[in-house]
CSV table of C-alpha atoms in Angstrom, one decimal:
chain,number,residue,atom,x,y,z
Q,31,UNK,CA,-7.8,1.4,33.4
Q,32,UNK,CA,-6.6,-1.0,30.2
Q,33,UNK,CA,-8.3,-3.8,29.0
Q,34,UNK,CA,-5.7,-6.5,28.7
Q,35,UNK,CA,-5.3,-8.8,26.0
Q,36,UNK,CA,-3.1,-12.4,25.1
Q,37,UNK,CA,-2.8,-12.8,21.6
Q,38,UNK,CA,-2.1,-16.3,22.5
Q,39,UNK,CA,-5.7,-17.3,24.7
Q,40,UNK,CA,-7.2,-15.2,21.2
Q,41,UNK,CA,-8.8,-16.9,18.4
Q,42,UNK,CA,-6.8,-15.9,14.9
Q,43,UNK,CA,-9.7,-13.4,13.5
Q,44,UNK,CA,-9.9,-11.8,17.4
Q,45,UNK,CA,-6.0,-10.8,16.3
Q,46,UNK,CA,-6.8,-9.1,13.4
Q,47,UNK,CA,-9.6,-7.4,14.3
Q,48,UNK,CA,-7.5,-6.0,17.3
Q,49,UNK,CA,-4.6,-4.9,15.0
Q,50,UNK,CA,-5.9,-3.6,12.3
Q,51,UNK,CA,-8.2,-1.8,14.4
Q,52,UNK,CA,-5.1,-0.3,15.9
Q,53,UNK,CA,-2.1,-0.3,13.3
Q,54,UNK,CA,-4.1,2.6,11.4
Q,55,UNK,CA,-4.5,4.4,9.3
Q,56,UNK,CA,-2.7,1.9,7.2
Q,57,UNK,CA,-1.7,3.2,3.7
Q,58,UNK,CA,-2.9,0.9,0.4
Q,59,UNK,CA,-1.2,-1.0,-1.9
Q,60,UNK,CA,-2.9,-1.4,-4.9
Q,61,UNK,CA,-1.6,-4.0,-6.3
Q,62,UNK,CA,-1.4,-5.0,-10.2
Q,63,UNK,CA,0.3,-8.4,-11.5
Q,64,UNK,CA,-0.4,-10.4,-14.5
Q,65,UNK,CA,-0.7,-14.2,-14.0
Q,66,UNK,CA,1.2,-16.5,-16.2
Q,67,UNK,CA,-2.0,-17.0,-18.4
Q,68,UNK,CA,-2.0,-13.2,-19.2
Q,69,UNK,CA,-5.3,-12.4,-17.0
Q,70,UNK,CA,-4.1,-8.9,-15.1
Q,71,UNK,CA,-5.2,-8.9,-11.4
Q,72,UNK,CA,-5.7,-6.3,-9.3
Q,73,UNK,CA,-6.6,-6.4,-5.6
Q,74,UNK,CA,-5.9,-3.5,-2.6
Q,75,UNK,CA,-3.3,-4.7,0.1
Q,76,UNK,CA,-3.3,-2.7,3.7
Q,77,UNK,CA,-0.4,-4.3,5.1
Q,78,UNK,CA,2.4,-2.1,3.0
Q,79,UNK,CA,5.5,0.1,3.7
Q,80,UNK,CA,8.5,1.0,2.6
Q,81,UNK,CA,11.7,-1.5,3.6
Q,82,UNK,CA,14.6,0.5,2.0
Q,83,UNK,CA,15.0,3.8,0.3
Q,84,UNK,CA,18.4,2.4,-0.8
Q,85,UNK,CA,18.2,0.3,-3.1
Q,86,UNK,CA,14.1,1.0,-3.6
Q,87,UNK,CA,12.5,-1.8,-2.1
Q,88,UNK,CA,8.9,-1.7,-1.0
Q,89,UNK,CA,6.6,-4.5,1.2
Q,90,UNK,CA,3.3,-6.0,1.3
Q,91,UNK,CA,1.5,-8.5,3.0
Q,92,UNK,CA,-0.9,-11.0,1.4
Q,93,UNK,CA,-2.5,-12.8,4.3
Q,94,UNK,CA,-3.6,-16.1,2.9
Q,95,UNK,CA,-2.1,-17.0,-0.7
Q,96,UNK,CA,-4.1,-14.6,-3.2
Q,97,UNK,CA,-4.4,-14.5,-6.3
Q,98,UNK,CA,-1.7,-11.2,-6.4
Q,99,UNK,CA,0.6,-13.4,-4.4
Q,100,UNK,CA,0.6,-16.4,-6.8
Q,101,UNK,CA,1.0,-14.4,-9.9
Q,102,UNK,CA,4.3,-12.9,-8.6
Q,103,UNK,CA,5.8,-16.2,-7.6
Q,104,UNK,CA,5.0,-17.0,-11.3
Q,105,UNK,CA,6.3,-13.9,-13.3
Q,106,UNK,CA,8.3,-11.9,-10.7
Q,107,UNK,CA,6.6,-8.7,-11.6
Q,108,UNK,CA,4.2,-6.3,-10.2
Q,109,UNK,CA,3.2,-2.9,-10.0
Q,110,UNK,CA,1.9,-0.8,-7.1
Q,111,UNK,CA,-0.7,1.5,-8.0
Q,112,UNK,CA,-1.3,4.7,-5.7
Q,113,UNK,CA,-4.8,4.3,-3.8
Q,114,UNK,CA,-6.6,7.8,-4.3
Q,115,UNK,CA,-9.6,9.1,-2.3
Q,116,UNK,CA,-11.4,9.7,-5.6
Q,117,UNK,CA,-11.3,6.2,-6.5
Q,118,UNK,CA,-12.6,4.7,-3.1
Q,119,UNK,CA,-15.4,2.5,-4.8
Q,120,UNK,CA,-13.0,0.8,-7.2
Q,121,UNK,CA,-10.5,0.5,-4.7
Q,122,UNK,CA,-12.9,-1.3,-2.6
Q,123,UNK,CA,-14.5,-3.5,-5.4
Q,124,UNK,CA,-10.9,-4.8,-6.8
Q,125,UNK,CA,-11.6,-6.4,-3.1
Q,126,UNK,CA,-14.0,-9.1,-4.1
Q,127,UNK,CA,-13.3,-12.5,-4.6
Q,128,UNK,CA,-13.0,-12.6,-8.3
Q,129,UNK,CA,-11.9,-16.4,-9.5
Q,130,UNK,CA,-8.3,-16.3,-11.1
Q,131,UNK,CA,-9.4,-16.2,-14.2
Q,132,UNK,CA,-11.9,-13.1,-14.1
Q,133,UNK,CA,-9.6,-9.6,-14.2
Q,134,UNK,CA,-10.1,-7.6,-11.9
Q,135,UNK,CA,-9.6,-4.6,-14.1
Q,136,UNK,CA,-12.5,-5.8,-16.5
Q,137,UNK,CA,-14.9,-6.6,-13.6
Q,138,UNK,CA,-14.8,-3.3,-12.1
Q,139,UNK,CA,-14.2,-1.2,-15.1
Q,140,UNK,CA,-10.7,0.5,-14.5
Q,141,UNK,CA,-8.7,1.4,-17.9
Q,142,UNK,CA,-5.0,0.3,-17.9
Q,143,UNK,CA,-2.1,1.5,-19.2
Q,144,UNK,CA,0.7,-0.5,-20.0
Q,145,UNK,CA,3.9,-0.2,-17.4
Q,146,UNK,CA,7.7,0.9,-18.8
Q,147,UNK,CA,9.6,-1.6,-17.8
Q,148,UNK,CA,7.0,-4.8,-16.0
Q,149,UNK,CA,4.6,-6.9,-17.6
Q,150,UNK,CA,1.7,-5.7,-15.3
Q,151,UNK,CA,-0.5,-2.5,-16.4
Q,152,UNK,CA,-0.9,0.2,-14.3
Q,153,UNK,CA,-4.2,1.9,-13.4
Q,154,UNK,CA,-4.8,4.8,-15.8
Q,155,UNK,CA,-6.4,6.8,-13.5
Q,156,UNK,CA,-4.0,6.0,-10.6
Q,157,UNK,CA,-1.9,8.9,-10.1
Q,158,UNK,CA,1.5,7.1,-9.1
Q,159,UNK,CA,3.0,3.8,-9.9
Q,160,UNK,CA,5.8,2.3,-8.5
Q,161,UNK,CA,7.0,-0.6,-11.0
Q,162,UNK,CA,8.7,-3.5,-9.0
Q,163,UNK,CA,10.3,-6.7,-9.8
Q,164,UNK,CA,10.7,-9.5,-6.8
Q,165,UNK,CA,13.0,-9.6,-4.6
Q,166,UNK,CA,12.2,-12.1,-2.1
Q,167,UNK,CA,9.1,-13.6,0.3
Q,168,UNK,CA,8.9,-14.2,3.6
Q,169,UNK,CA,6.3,-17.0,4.8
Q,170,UNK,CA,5.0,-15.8,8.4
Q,171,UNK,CA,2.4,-17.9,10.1
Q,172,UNK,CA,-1.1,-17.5,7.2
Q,173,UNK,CA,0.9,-14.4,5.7
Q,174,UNK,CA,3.5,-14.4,2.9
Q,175,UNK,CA,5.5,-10.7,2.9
Q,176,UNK,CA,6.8,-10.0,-0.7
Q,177,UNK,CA,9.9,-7.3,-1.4
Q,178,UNK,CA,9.9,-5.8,-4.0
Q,179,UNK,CA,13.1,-3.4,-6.0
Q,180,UNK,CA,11.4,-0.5,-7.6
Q,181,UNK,CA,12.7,-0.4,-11.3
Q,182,UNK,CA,10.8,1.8,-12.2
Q,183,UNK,CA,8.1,4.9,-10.6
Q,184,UNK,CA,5.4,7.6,-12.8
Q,185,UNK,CA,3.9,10.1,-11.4
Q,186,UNK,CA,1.3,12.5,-12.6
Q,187,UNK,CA,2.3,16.2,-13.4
Q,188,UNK,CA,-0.7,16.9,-11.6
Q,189,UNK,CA,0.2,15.8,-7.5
Q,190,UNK,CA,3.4,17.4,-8.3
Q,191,UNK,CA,5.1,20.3,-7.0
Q,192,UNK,CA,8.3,20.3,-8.6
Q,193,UNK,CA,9.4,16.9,-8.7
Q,194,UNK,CA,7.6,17.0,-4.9
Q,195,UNK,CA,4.1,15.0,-4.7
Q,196,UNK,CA,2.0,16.8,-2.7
Q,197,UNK,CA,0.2,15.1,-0.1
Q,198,UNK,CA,-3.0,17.5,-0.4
Q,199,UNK,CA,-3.0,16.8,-4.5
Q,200,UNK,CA,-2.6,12.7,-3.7
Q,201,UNK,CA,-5.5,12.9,-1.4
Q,202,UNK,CA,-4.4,9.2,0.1
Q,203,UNK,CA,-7.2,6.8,0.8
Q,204,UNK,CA,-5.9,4.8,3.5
Q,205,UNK,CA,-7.3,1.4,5.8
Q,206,UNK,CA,-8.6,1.3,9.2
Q,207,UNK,CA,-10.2,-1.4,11.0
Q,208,UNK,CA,-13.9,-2.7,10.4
Q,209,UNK,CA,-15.2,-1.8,7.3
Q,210,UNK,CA,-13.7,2.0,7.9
Q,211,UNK,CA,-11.6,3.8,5.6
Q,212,UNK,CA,-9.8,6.9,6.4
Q,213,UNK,CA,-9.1,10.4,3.6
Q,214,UNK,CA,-6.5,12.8,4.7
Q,215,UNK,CA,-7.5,15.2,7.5
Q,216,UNK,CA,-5.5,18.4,8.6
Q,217,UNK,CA,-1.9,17.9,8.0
Q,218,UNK,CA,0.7,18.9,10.6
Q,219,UNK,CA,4.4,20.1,9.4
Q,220,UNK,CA,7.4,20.5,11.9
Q,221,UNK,CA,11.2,20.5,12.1
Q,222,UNK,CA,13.0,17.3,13.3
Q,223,UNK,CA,15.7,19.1,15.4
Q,224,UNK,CA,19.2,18.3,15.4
Q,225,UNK,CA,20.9,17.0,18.7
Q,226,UNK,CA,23.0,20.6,18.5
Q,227,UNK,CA,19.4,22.3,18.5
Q,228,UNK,CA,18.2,20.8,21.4
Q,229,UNK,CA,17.0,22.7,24.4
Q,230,UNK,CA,14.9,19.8,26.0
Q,231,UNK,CA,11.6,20.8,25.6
Q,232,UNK,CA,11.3,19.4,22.1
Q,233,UNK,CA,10.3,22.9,20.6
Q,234,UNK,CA,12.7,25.4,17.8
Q,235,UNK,CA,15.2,27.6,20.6
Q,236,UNK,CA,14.3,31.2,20.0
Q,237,UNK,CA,17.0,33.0,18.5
């Protein structure tokens, strides 16, 4: 048996709680901007993914119009920081409802380091960043999606195998619904087979 449920006979926050609940484990966008004032912001966004490997263009969601959103209308820079395991606490606290005018980066006690080619900093102890200038928005509903073309990505000789970063040296912290947060479990690895390969039962043909 299924429980059914209308999104449309469902109050907005029933929604969310419902999808976010079930869209998971959702990976995290830290996201750094500086406003036009020069006061750096950084806030986590769980609604993010890649939109095109060619050119480079990553997405996130700001559902309501935050402080991260704003300052990216006004400069056309951010930069998204990797979320780490290790950094769980900060993560969480560069979630508070700091006025626009506090830094989140101050408030919490994360160093910076400045970025190669965007205004925003990146966090020191972060172990990628993907520099991005805007692309575009799309306004959906109480939610504003922002694209934006990766100029420019560091990453630290220390996930790295090879130019390869290795998922059990990232250690991704990563959103689920509630108050819950998810850390990288056992890892499975397996072939995507070619039509050619195929033998109907999904698995390698012997041989």
């Amino acid at each position: 048996m299924r429980k059914e449920f209308d999104p449309d006979a469902m109050d907005a926050t029933a929604v969310y709680r419902l999808l976010t609940s079930t869209v998971v484990p959702r990976p995290i966008a830290w996201v750094s901007t500086t406003s036009a004032d020069g006061v750096d912001n950084l806030a986590p966004h769980s609604f993010f993914t890649i939109s095109c490997a060619s050119p480079p263009v990553v997405q996130f969601s700001s559902v309501g119009r935050k402080d991260s959103l704003r300052n990216i209308e006004a400069t056309g820079e951010f930069t998204v920081n990797f979320a780490p395991e290790h950094l769980f606490e900060q993560i969480n606290a560069t979630g508070t409802d700091f006025p626009p005018g506090v830094s989140e980066f101050d408030a919490v006690g994360i160093a910076r380091e400045p970025g190669r080619k965007v205004r925003p900093p990146r966090v020191a102890a972060s172990p990628v960043a993907l520099e991005c200038r805007l692309h575009s928005t799309v306004l959906l509903g109480d939610s504003t999606v922002v694209f934006g073309r990766v100029v420019h990505a560091a990453v630290s000789e220390a996930v790295l195998d090879g130019d390869h970063p290795e998922i059990t040296k990232l250690r991704p912290l990563t959103r689920m619904g509630k108050n819950e947060w998810g850390v990288l479990g056992e890892v499975l690895e397996i072939r995507r087979l070619p039509y050619h390969e195929w033998s109907g039962t999904g698995a390698t043909p012997a041989g």
